[in-house]
mmCIF file of C-alpha atoms and ligand atoms in Angstrom:
data_model
loop_
_atom_site.group_PDB
_atom_site.id
_atom_site.type_symbol
_atom_site.label_atom_id
_atom_site.label_comp_id
_atom_site.label_asym_id
_atom_site.label_seq_id
_atom_site.Cartn_x
_atom_site.Cartn_y
_atom_site.Cartn_z
ATOM 1 C CA UNK K 1409 59.161 -15.341 51.472
ATOM 2 C CA UNK K 1410 56.470 -17.575 52.983
ATOM 3 C CA UNK K 1411 55.782 -20.686 51.904
ATOM 4 C CA UNK K 1412 52.144 -19.122 50.608
ATOM 5 C CA UNK K 1413 53.509 -16.293 48.931
ATOM 6 C CA UNK K 1414 56.045 -18.492 46.816
ATOM 7 C CA UNK K 1415 53.148 -20.733 45.786
ATOM 8 C CA UNK K 1416 51.155 -17.633 45.204
ATOM 9 C CA UNK K 1417 54.078 -16.409 42.930
ATOM 10 C CA UNK K 1418 54.578 -20.000 41.159
ATOM 11 C CA UNK K 1419 50.782 -19.463 40.420
ATOM 12 C CA UNK K 1420 51.019 -15.749 38.993
ATOM 13 C CA UNK K 1421 54.205 -17.255 36.824
ATOM 14 C CA UNK K 1422 51.803 -20.280 35.481
ATOM 15 C CA UNK K 1423 49.327 -17.750 34.812
ATOM 16 C CA UNK K 1424 51.238 -15.700 32.735
ATOM 17 C CA UNK K 1425 52.106 -18.263 30.266
ATOM 18 C CA UNK K 1426 50.595 -18.334 26.911
ATOM 19 C CA UNK K 1427 51.436 -21.950 26.388
ATOM 20 C CA UNK K 1428 50.551 -24.467 28.133
ATOM 21 C CA UNK K 1429 52.681 -25.313 30.854
ATOM 22 C CA UNK K 1430 52.293 -29.035 32.916
ATOM 23 C CA UNK K 1431 53.848 -30.057 36.452
ATOM 24 C CA UNK K 1432 54.359 -33.709 36.570
ATOM 25 C CA UNK K 1433 54.903 -35.443 39.711
ATOM 26 C CA UNK K 1434 55.193 -39.493 39.003
ATOM 27 C CA UNK K 1435 53.253 -38.966 35.718
ATOM 28 C CA UNK K 1436 50.509 -37.331 37.478
ATOM 29 C CA UNK K 1437 49.574 -33.861 36.498
ATOM 30 C CA UNK K 1438 49.790 -31.622 39.617
ATOM 31 C CA UNK K 1439 49.378 -28.018 38.261
ATOM 32 C CA UNK K 1440 48.630 -26.525 34.790
ATOM 33 C CA UNK K 1441 49.109 -23.129 33.516
ATOM 34 C CA UNK K 1442 45.826 -21.205 32.709
ATOM 35 C CA UNK K 1443 47.131 -21.340 28.674
ATOM 36 C CA UNK K 1444 44.879 -20.170 25.949
ATOM 37 C CA UNK K 1445 43.892 -23.471 24.886
ATOM 38 C CA UNK K 1446 40.418 -24.426 25.206
ATOM 39 C CA UNK K 1447 41.152 -28.018 26.631
ATOM 40 C CA UNK K 1448 43.934 -27.046 29.269
ATOM 41 C CA UNK K 1449 41.407 -26.919 32.069
ATOM 42 C CA UNK K 1450 43.208 -26.777 35.346
ATOM 43 C CA UNK K 1451 40.374 -28.395 37.196
ATOM 44 C CA UNK K 1452 39.907 -31.344 34.860
ATOM 45 C CA UNK K 1453 43.661 -32.003 34.411
ATOM 46 C CA UNK K 1454 45.188 -31.560 38.080
ATOM 47 C CA UNK K 1455 45.342 -35.132 39.932
ATOM 48 C CA UNK K 1456 45.026 -36.815 36.231
ATOM 49 C CA UNK K 1457 47.661 -39.626 35.014
ATOM 50 C CA UNK K 1458 49.583 -39.361 31.819
ATOM 51 C CA UNK K 1459 48.343 -42.665 31.012
ATOM 52 C CA UNK K 1460 44.514 -41.604 31.536
ATOM 53 C CA UNK K 1461 45.000 -38.539 28.686
ATOM 54 C CA UNK K 1462 46.879 -39.597 26.239
ATOM 55 C CA UNK K 1463 47.254 -42.787 23.961
ATOM 56 C CA UNK K 1464 49.981 -45.510 23.903
ATOM 57 C CA UNK K 1465 51.877 -44.182 21.268
ATOM 58 C CA UNK K 1466 52.188 -40.818 22.723
ATOM 59 C CA UNK K 1467 52.436 -42.157 26.368
ATOM 60 C CA UNK K 1468 55.727 -43.762 25.341
ATOM 61 C CA UNK K 1469 57.432 -41.162 23.855
ATOM 62 C CA UNK K 1470 56.301 -38.931 26.953
ATOM 63 C CA UNK K 1471 57.958 -41.909 29.094
ATOM 64 C CA UNK K 1472 61.216 -41.741 27.032
ATOM 65 C CA UNK K 1473 61.487 -38.191 27.885
ATOM 66 C CA UNK K 1474 60.876 -38.870 31.477
ATOM 67 C CA UNK K 1475 63.552 -41.525 31.612
ATOM 68 C CA UNK K 1476 65.944 -39.522 30.010
ATOM 69 C CA UNK K 1477 65.598 -36.774 32.428
ATOM 70 C CA UNK K 1478 65.480 -39.093 35.508
ATOM 71 C CA UNK K 1479 68.986 -40.372 34.126
ATOM 72 C CA UNK K 1480 70.281 -36.925 34.402
ATOM 73 C CA UNK K 1481 69.434 -34.935 30.831
ATOM 74 C CA UNK K 1482 69.036 -31.245 31.586
ATOM 75 C CA UNK K 1483 66.449 -30.380 28.966
ATOM 76 C CA UNK K 1484 64.702 -32.705 26.708
ATOM 77 C CA UNK K 1485 62.558 -31.661 23.404
ATOM 78 C CA UNK K 1486 59.791 -33.374 21.833
ATOM 79 C CA UNK K 1487 57.534 -32.570 18.737
ATOM 80 C CA UNK K 1488 54.101 -33.971 19.265
ATOM 81 C CA UNK K 1489 50.702 -34.254 17.663
ATOM 82 C CA UNK K 1490 47.299 -34.397 19.519
ATOM 83 C CA UNK K 1491 44.819 -36.093 17.432
ATOM 84 C CA UNK K 1492 41.310 -35.976 19.379
ATOM 85 C CA UNK K 1493 40.092 -39.140 17.843
ATOM 86 C CA UNK K 1494 42.480 -40.729 19.907
ATOM 87 C CA UNK K 1495 42.001 -38.875 23.101
ATOM 88 C CA UNK K 1496 38.538 -38.975 24.561
ATOM 89 C CA UNK K 1497 39.506 -36.781 27.671
ATOM 90 C CA UNK K 1498 41.066 -34.121 25.676
ATOM 91 C CA UNK K 1499 38.464 -34.381 23.203
ATOM 92 C CA UNK K 1500 35.540 -33.976 25.760
ATOM 93 C CA UNK K 1501 37.462 -30.791 27.303
ATOM 94 C CA UNK K 1502 37.543 -29.200 23.944
ATOM 95 C CA UNK K 1503 40.200 -30.562 21.674
ATOM 96 C CA UNK K 1504 38.283 -30.446 18.505
ATOM 97 C CA UNK K 1505 41.264 -30.288 15.699
ATOM 98 C CA UNK K 1506 44.459 -32.100 15.604
ATOM 99 C CA UNK K 1507 47.238 -29.882 17.103
ATOM 100 C CA UNK K 1508 51.170 -29.737 16.784
ATOM 101 C CA UNK K 1509 53.250 -28.857 19.992
ATOM 102 C CA UNK K 1510 56.914 -28.335 20.457
ATOM 103 C CA UNK K 1511 57.474 -29.051 23.944
ATOM 104 C CA UNK K 1512 60.565 -28.841 26.363
ATOM 105 C CA UNK K 1513 60.796 -30.667 29.502
ATOM 106 C CA UNK K 1514 63.202 -29.798 32.590
ATOM 107 C CA UNK K 1515 63.281 -31.574 36.051
ATOM 108 C CA UNK K 1516 62.805 -29.664 39.153
ATOM 109 C CA UNK K 1517 65.751 -30.529 42.247
ATOM 110 C CA UNK K 1518 62.499 -32.128 43.887
ATOM 111 C CA UNK K 1519 61.896 -34.289 41.296
ATOM 112 C CA UNK K 1520 58.971 -32.609 39.398
ATOM 113 C CA UNK K 1521 58.901 -32.237 35.556
ATOM 114 C CA UNK K 1522 58.012 -29.252 34.533
ATOM 115 C CA UNK K 1523 56.483 -29.359 30.915
ATOM 116 C CA UNK K 1524 56.033 -26.851 28.447
ATOM 117 C CA UNK K 1525 54.229 -26.878 24.776
ATOM 118 C CA UNK K 1526 54.199 -24.241 22.129
ATOM 119 C CA UNK K 1527 51.286 -24.633 19.818
ATOM 120 C CA UNK K 1528 52.902 -25.192 16.081
ATOM 121 C CA UNK K 1529 49.369 -25.651 14.531
ATOM 122 C CA UNK K 1530 49.629 -22.575 12.600
ATOM 123 C CA UNK K 1531 52.866 -22.732 11.609
ATOM 124 C CA UNK K 1532 52.857 -26.297 10.443
ATOM 125 C CA UNK K 1533 49.637 -25.467 8.381
ATOM 126 C CA UNK K 1534 51.565 -22.985 6.789
ATOM 127 C CA UNK K 1535 54.560 -24.897 5.958
ATOM 128 C CA UNK K 1536 52.377 -27.807 4.625
ATOM 129 C CA UNK K 1537 50.674 -25.032 2.295
ATOM 130 C CA UNK K 1538 53.859 -23.612 1.222
ATOM 131 C CA UNK K 1539 55.666 -27.259 0.610
ATOM 132 C CA UNK K 1540 52.264 -27.618 -1.446
ATOM 133 C CA UNK K 1541 52.921 -24.579 -3.463
ATOM 134 C CA UNK K 1542 56.237 -24.933 -4.247
ATOM 135 C CA UNK K 1543 55.710 -28.323 -5.674
ATOM 136 C CA UNK K 1544 52.499 -27.761 -7.709
ATOM 137 C CA UNK K 1545 51.831 -25.677 -10.677
ATOM 138 C CA UNK K 1546 49.612 -23.090 -9.324
ATOM 139 C CA UNK K 1547 47.025 -22.913 -12.722
ATOM 140 C CA UNK K 1548 46.367 -27.097 -12.601
ATOM 141 C CA UNK K 1549 47.573 -28.084 -9.196
ATOM 142 C CA UNK K 1550 49.539 -30.914 -10.956
ATOM 143 C CA UNK K 1551 53.428 -31.297 -9.492
ATOM 144 C CA UNK K 1552 55.472 -28.952 -11.293
ATOM 145 C CA UNK K 1553 58.770 -29.624 -13.328
ATOM 146 C CA UNK K 1554 61.166 -29.182 -10.430
ATOM 147 C CA UNK K 1555 59.439 -31.888 -8.549
ATOM 148 C CA UNK K 1556 59.184 -34.340 -11.505
ATOM 149 C CA UNK K 1557 62.840 -34.377 -12.062
ATOM 150 C CA UNK K 1558 63.640 -36.609 -8.846
ATOM 151 C CA UNK K 1559 60.409 -38.685 -8.902
ATOM 152 C CA UNK K 1560 61.516 -39.723 -12.597
ATOM 153 C CA UNK K 1561 65.113 -40.632 -11.662
ATOM 154 C CA UNK K 1562 63.854 -42.758 -8.698
ATOM 155 C CA UNK K 1563 61.185 -44.406 -10.649
ATOM 156 C CA UNK K 1564 63.578 -45.507 -13.186
ATOM 157 C CA UNK K 1565 66.327 -46.389 -10.969
ATOM 158 C CA UNK K 1566 63.882 -48.885 -9.475
ATOM 159 C CA UNK K 1567 62.973 -50.083 -12.388
ATOM 160 C CA UNK K 1568 66.470 -51.183 -13.518
ATOM 161 C CA UNK K 1569 67.374 -52.285 -10.269
ATOM 162 C CA UNK K 1570 64.520 -54.872 -9.806
ATOM 163 C CA UNK K 1571 64.286 -55.757 -13.452
ATOM 164 C CA UNK K 1572 61.008 -53.979 -13.826
ATOM 165 C CA UNK K 1573 59.646 -51.278 -16.001
ATOM 166 C CA UNK K 1574 58.696 -47.867 -15.978
ATOM 167 C CA UNK K 1575 57.112 -45.834 -18.723
ATOM 168 C CA UNK K 1576 56.722 -41.981 -19.392
ATOM 169 C CA UNK K 1577 54.204 -40.303 -21.601
ATOM 170 C CA UNK K 1578 54.647 -36.992 -22.644
ATOM 171 C CA UNK K 1579 51.652 -35.217 -23.518
ATOM 172 C CA UNK K 1580 51.187 -32.010 -25.250
ATOM 173 C CA UNK K 1581 48.133 -29.924 -25.992
ATOM 174 C CA UNK K 1582 47.307 -29.661 -29.487
ATOM 175 C CA UNK K 1583 47.311 -26.180 -30.734
ATOM 176 C CA UNK K 1584 47.069 -24.183 -27.411
ATOM 177 C CA UNK K 1585 48.197 -21.253 -29.113
ATOM 178 C CA UNK K 1586 45.461 -21.413 -31.650
ATOM 179 C CA UNK K 1587 42.776 -22.038 -29.082
ATOM 180 C CA UNK K 1588 44.086 -18.775 -26.899
ATOM 181 C CA UNK K 1589 44.076 -16.894 -30.453
ATOM 182 C CA UNK K 1590 40.616 -18.124 -31.507
ATOM 183 C CA UNK K 1591 38.960 -18.068 -27.904
ATOM 184 C CA UNK K 1592 41.090 -16.239 -25.304
ATOM 185 C CA UNK K 1593 43.720 -16.921 -22.962
ATOM 186 C CA UNK K 1594 40.815 -17.737 -20.187
ATOM 187 C CA UNK K 1595 39.474 -20.613 -22.461
ATOM 188 C CA UNK K 1596 43.175 -21.801 -22.989
ATOM 189 C CA UNK K 1597 43.731 -22.044 -19.191
ATOM 190 C CA UNK K 1598 40.251 -24.113 -18.711
ATOM 191 C CA UNK K 1599 41.918 -26.459 -21.570
ATOM 192 C CA UNK K 1600 44.954 -26.902 -19.602
ATOM 193 C CA UNK K 1601 42.886 -27.384 -15.959
ATOM 194 C CA UNK K 1602 40.344 -29.628 -17.639
ATOM 195 C CA UNK K 1603 42.852 -32.128 -19.391
ATOM 196 C CA UNK K 1604 44.757 -32.331 -15.833
ATOM 197 C CA UNK K 1605 41.671 -33.232 -14.456
ATOM 198 C CA UNK K 1606 40.662 -36.103 -16.701
ATOM 199 C CA UNK K 1607 44.267 -37.233 -16.481
ATOM 200 C CA UNK K 1608 43.951 -37.162 -12.894
ATOM 201 C CA UNK K 1609 40.714 -39.483 -12.851
ATOM 202 C CA UNK K 1610 42.604 -41.782 -14.897
ATOM 203 C CA UNK K 1611 45.820 -41.962 -12.703
ATOM 204 C CA UNK K 1612 46.871 -45.062 -10.405
ATOM 205 C CA UNK K 1613 47.747 -44.230 -6.654
ATOM 206 C CA UNK K 1614 51.653 -45.111 -7.929
ATOM 207 C CA UNK K 1615 51.541 -42.704 -11.247
ATOM 208 C CA UNK K 1616 53.085 -39.218 -11.332
ATOM 209 C CA UNK K 1617 51.539 -36.474 -13.155
ATOM 210 C CA UNK K 1618 53.234 -33.018 -13.463
ATOM 211 C CA UNK K 1619 53.141 -29.846 -15.735
ATOM 212 C CA UNK K 1620 56.375 -30.258 -17.567
ATOM 213 C CA UNK K 1621 56.437 -26.974 -19.816
ATOM 214 C CA UNK K 1622 53.764 -23.938 -20.979
ATOM 215 C CA UNK K 1623 51.284 -27.085 -22.519
ATOM 216 C CA UNK K 1624 53.241 -30.441 -21.857
ATOM 217 C CA UNK K 1625 52.403 -32.562 -19.042
ATOM 218 C CA UNK K 1626 54.405 -35.643 -18.040
ATOM 219 C CA UNK K 1627 53.019 -38.587 -16.496
ATOM 220 C CA UNK K 1628 55.280 -40.900 -14.780
ATOM 221 C CA UNK K 1629 53.955 -44.680 -14.760
ATOM 222 C CA UNK K 1630 55.953 -47.069 -12.381
ATOM 223 C CA UNK K 1631 55.878 -50.859 -13.124
ATOM 224 C CA UNK K 1632 54.105 -50.219 -16.587
ATOM 225 C CA UNK K 1633 56.002 -51.856 -19.627
ATOM 226 C CA UNK K 1634 55.720 -50.737 -23.359
ATOM 227 C CA UNK K 1635 52.101 -52.376 -23.875
ATOM 228 C CA UNK K 1636 50.542 -51.227 -20.873
ATOM 229 C CA UNK K 1637 51.822 -47.597 -21.442
ATOM 230 C CA UNK K 1638 50.703 -47.546 -24.700
ATOM 231 C CA UNK K 1639 47.113 -48.872 -23.389
ATOM 232 C CA UNK K 1640 47.020 -46.140 -20.597
ATOM 233 C CA UNK K 1641 48.492 -43.466 -23.129
ATOM 234 C CA UNK K 1642 45.488 -44.504 -25.775
ATOM 235 C CA UNK K 1643 43.052 -44.018 -23.052
ATOM 236 C CA UNK K 1644 43.965 -40.417 -22.050
ATOM 237 C CA UNK K 1645 44.182 -39.429 -25.774
ATOM 238 C CA UNK K 1646 40.624 -40.730 -26.120
ATOM 239 C CA UNK K 1647 39.596 -39.275 -22.566
ATOM 240 C CA UNK K 1648 40.619 -35.860 -23.660
ATOM 241 C CA UNK K 1649 38.902 -36.056 -27.231
ATOM 242 C CA UNK K 1650 35.770 -36.248 -25.758
ATOM 243 C CA UNK K 1651 36.119 -33.203 -23.354
ATOM 244 C CA UNK K 1652 34.053 -30.313 -24.147
ATOM 245 C CA UNK K 1653 34.048 -26.748 -22.709
ATOM 246 C CA UNK K 1654 30.865 -24.653 -23.006
ATOM 247 C CA UNK K 1655 31.626 -21.722 -25.196
ATOM 248 C CA UNK K 1656 29.297 -18.915 -26.766
ATOM 249 C CA UNK K 1657 29.818 -20.097 -30.527
ATOM 250 C CA UNK K 1658 29.645 -23.884 -29.416
ATOM 251 C CA UNK K 1659 31.641 -26.481 -27.378
ATOM 252 C CA UNK K 1660 35.002 -26.409 -27.544
ATOM 253 C CA UNK K 1661 36.834 -29.212 -27.933
ATOM 254 C CA UNK K 1662 40.503 -30.104 -28.157
ATOM 255 C CA UNK K 1663 43.041 -33.055 -28.172
ATOM 256 C CA UNK K 1664 46.548 -34.115 -27.369
ATOM 257 C CA UNK K 1665 49.431 -35.778 -28.609
ATOM 258 C CA UNK K 1666 51.778 -38.405 -26.834
ATOM 259 C CA UNK K 1667 54.900 -39.518 -26.683
ATOM 260 C CA UNK K 1668 55.638 -42.527 -24.786
ATOM 261 C CA UNK K 1669 59.481 -44.158 -23.530
ATOM 262 C CA UNK K 1670 59.372 -47.110 -21.625
ATOM 263 C CA UNK K 1671 62.939 -48.078 -19.432
ATOM 264 C CA UNK K 1672 63.962 -51.082 -21.088
ATOM 265 C CA UNK K 1673 67.663 -51.546 -20.702
ATOM 266 C CA UNK K 1674 70.578 -50.669 -18.568
ATOM 267 C CA UNK K 1675 71.370 -47.487 -20.575
ATOM 268 C CA UNK K 1676 67.776 -45.908 -19.437
ATOM 269 C CA UNK K 1677 68.150 -42.843 -17.367
ATOM 270 C CA UNK K 1678 65.874 -40.551 -16.673
ATOM 271 C CA UNK K 1679 67.263 -38.270 -18.912
ATOM 272 C CA UNK K 1680 67.336 -40.860 -22.075
ATOM 273 C CA UNK K 1681 63.931 -41.844 -21.299
ATOM 274 C CA UNK K 1682 62.790 -37.913 -21.616
ATOM 275 C CA UNK K 1683 64.266 -37.699 -24.819
ATOM 276 C CA UNK K 1684 62.927 -40.559 -26.425
ATOM 277 C CA UNK K 1685 59.522 -39.006 -25.134
ATOM 278 C CA UNK K 1686 60.237 -36.009 -26.898
ATOM 279 C CA UNK K 1687 61.223 -37.590 -29.989
ATOM 280 C CA UNK K 1688 58.019 -39.896 -30.487
ATOM 281 C CA UNK K 1689 56.190 -36.915 -29.672
ATOM 282 C CA UNK K 1690 57.465 -35.212 -32.808
ATOM 283 C CA UNK K 1691 56.531 -37.939 -34.583
ATOM 284 C CA UNK K 1692 52.885 -38.052 -33.382
ATOM 285 C CA UNK K 1693 52.682 -34.252 -34.011
ATOM 286 C CA UNK K 1694 54.056 -34.717 -37.394
ATOM 287 C CA UNK K 1695 51.749 -37.843 -38.134
ATOM 288 C CA UNK K 1696 48.896 -35.610 -38.090
ATOM 289 C CA UNK K 1697 48.117 -34.915 -34.008
ATOM 290 C CA UNK K 1698 45.585 -36.411 -31.352
ATOM 291 C CA UNK K 1699 47.837 -39.606 -31.897
ATOM 292 C CA UNK K 1700 49.946 -41.755 -29.651
ATOM 293 C CA UNK K 1701 53.342 -42.470 -30.472
ATOM 294 C CA UNK K 1702 55.404 -45.376 -28.866
ATOM 295 C CA UNK K 1703 59.077 -46.453 -29.364
ATOM 296 C CA UNK K 1704 59.327 -49.213 -32.109
ATOM 297 C CA UNK K 1705 61.021 -52.063 -29.979
HETATM 298 N N1 GTP D 2466 45.955 -20.480 -21.515
HETATM 299 C C1 GTP D 2466 47.502 -20.704 -21.838
HETATM 300 N N2 GTP D 2466 48.531 -20.559 -22.243
HETATM 301 C C2 GTP D 2466 49.861 -20.730 -22.620
HETATM 302 C C3 GTP D 2466 50.221 -21.020 -20.730
HETATM 303 N N3 GTP D 2466 51.298 -21.187 -21.069
HETATM 304 C C4 GTP D 2466 51.567 -21.175 -22.051
HETATM 305 N N4 GTP D 2466 50.476 -20.844 -22.683
HETATM 306 C C5 GTP D 2466 50.450 -20.705 -24.404
HETATM 307 O O1 GTP D 2466 50.499 -21.842 -25.097
HETATM 308 C C6 GTP D 2466 51.250 -21.691 -26.362
HETATM 309 C C7 GTP D 2466 51.772 -23.055 -26.607
HETATM 310 O O2 GTP D 2466 52.371 -23.156 -27.934
HETATM 311 P P1 GTP D 2466 53.382 -24.010 -28.303
HETATM 312 O O3 GTP D 2466 54.570 -24.581 -27.817
HETATM 313 O O4 GTP D 2466 53.637 -23.420 -30.177
HETATM 314 O O5 GTP D 2466 52.249 -25.341 -28.979
HETATM 315 P P2 GTP D 2466 50.852 -25.427 -29.637
HETATM 316 O O6 GTP D 2466 50.443 -24.075 -30.083
HETATM 317 O O7 GTP D 2466 50.140 -26.135 -28.420
HETATM 318 O O8 GTP D 2466 51.416 -25.915 -30.804
HETATM 319 P P3 GTP D 2466 51.642 -27.926 -30.869
HETATM 320 O O9 GTP D 2466 51.844 -28.163 -29.395
HETATM 321 O O10 GTP D 2466 52.712 -28.134 -31.472
HETATM 322 O O11 GTP D 2466 50.258 -28.446 -30.936
HETATM 323 C C8 GTP D 2466 51.759 -20.598 -26.397
HETATM 324 O O12 GTP D 2466 50.902 -19.883 -27.049
HETATM 325 C C9 GTP D 2466 51.981 -19.893 -24.796
HETATM 326 O O13 GTP D 2466 51.711 -18.512 -25.144
HETATM 327 C C10 GTP D 2466 48.793 -20.936 -19.626
HETATM 328 O O14 GTP D 2466 49.289 -21.324 -18.404
HETATM 329 N N5 GTP D 2466 47.994 -20.889 -20.353
#
C-alpha cells in the first residue's frame, strides 16, 4: 500500500470513531478525529500543544501518563473532567458544559501517542442522580435512615475521640395520623415537607438532617453540647409552631415534640444516643407534646 493510501486509511479510521481521538507528537496534537463533540475541531486543534489547551492540573496528569508510556507502559487509562471555565481555548471552540472523559493512551512504535477519550458525562450525571436518590427520602429530600446511621456513628466517635460533644435531636411531628384523617394524606405530606424545609433553613453546614421514620426526623449536631443542643431544639420547635399551610377551612398548623441526647461519656455510642433521644421524646410527648425534652445532667 502506498503512503498516501495508508494515510487515507488512517484518516478514515479516525473519522469513523465516535469518541475523540488525538494523536500526539511530543505533546503537540498532529491529528484529531472528527468526533461528535463540538469542540473537537481538527483545524483548530492540530498544531496546538497540550500546554496551550489545558490547565496546569490537567496538564500535570497528562504528562504523568506520557511519562509512564515513555517508560514502557503499554496502555494507560485516565479519567478526567474538562471544565470550560478553566479552558479558554476549548470554551471558544464550543465546550460549554463540564464533561467527563474516560481516556486510554498508547504509544506507537514511532513514538507518537494515540489518546482516545470516551465521553462519560451522561453516565456521571445518572450515577450522581442514582446516588442522590439512594441517599434521600423521596418525599422530603432529607437524607434517609440508611444514610443516617454511619453519619451518626462517625459523629459520636469523633466527639469522644477529641473530647468534644455531639448532640442529636429526635423530632416527631405531633398527631400526623390525625392531620391525615382530618385534612387528607396530601396535607400530611405537605406538613412533612414544610417541616423539613424549615429545619433545613436552621441547619449549620456540619449538621445532618434525616427522615428516620414515618413522622420522625433526626438532626445530628456535631460539636454541640447539651445546653447548645437544647437551644437549637427550642429554636426548631418554635419555627415549626409558626408554620402554616393554607387550607379551605382555615390555615393548618402543627407542632413537633423533640427528644435531645448529647454524647457525654465514653459509653455513648450511636445506639445509646438514639435510645436516650427516644426516651426523652417519649417524656416530651407524655408531657403534652410541642415540647423539647433533654436529659437531666
Ligand atoms: N401524609 C403522610 N403520612 C404518613 C407518611 N408516612 C407515614 N405516615 C402516617 O403518619 C402517621 C404516624 O402515626 P403515629 O406514629 O401514630 O404518629 P402521630 O399520629 O403523629 O402521633 P404522635 O407521633 O404520637 O403525635 C401514620 O398514620 C402513618 O400512616 C407520609 O409519608 N405521608
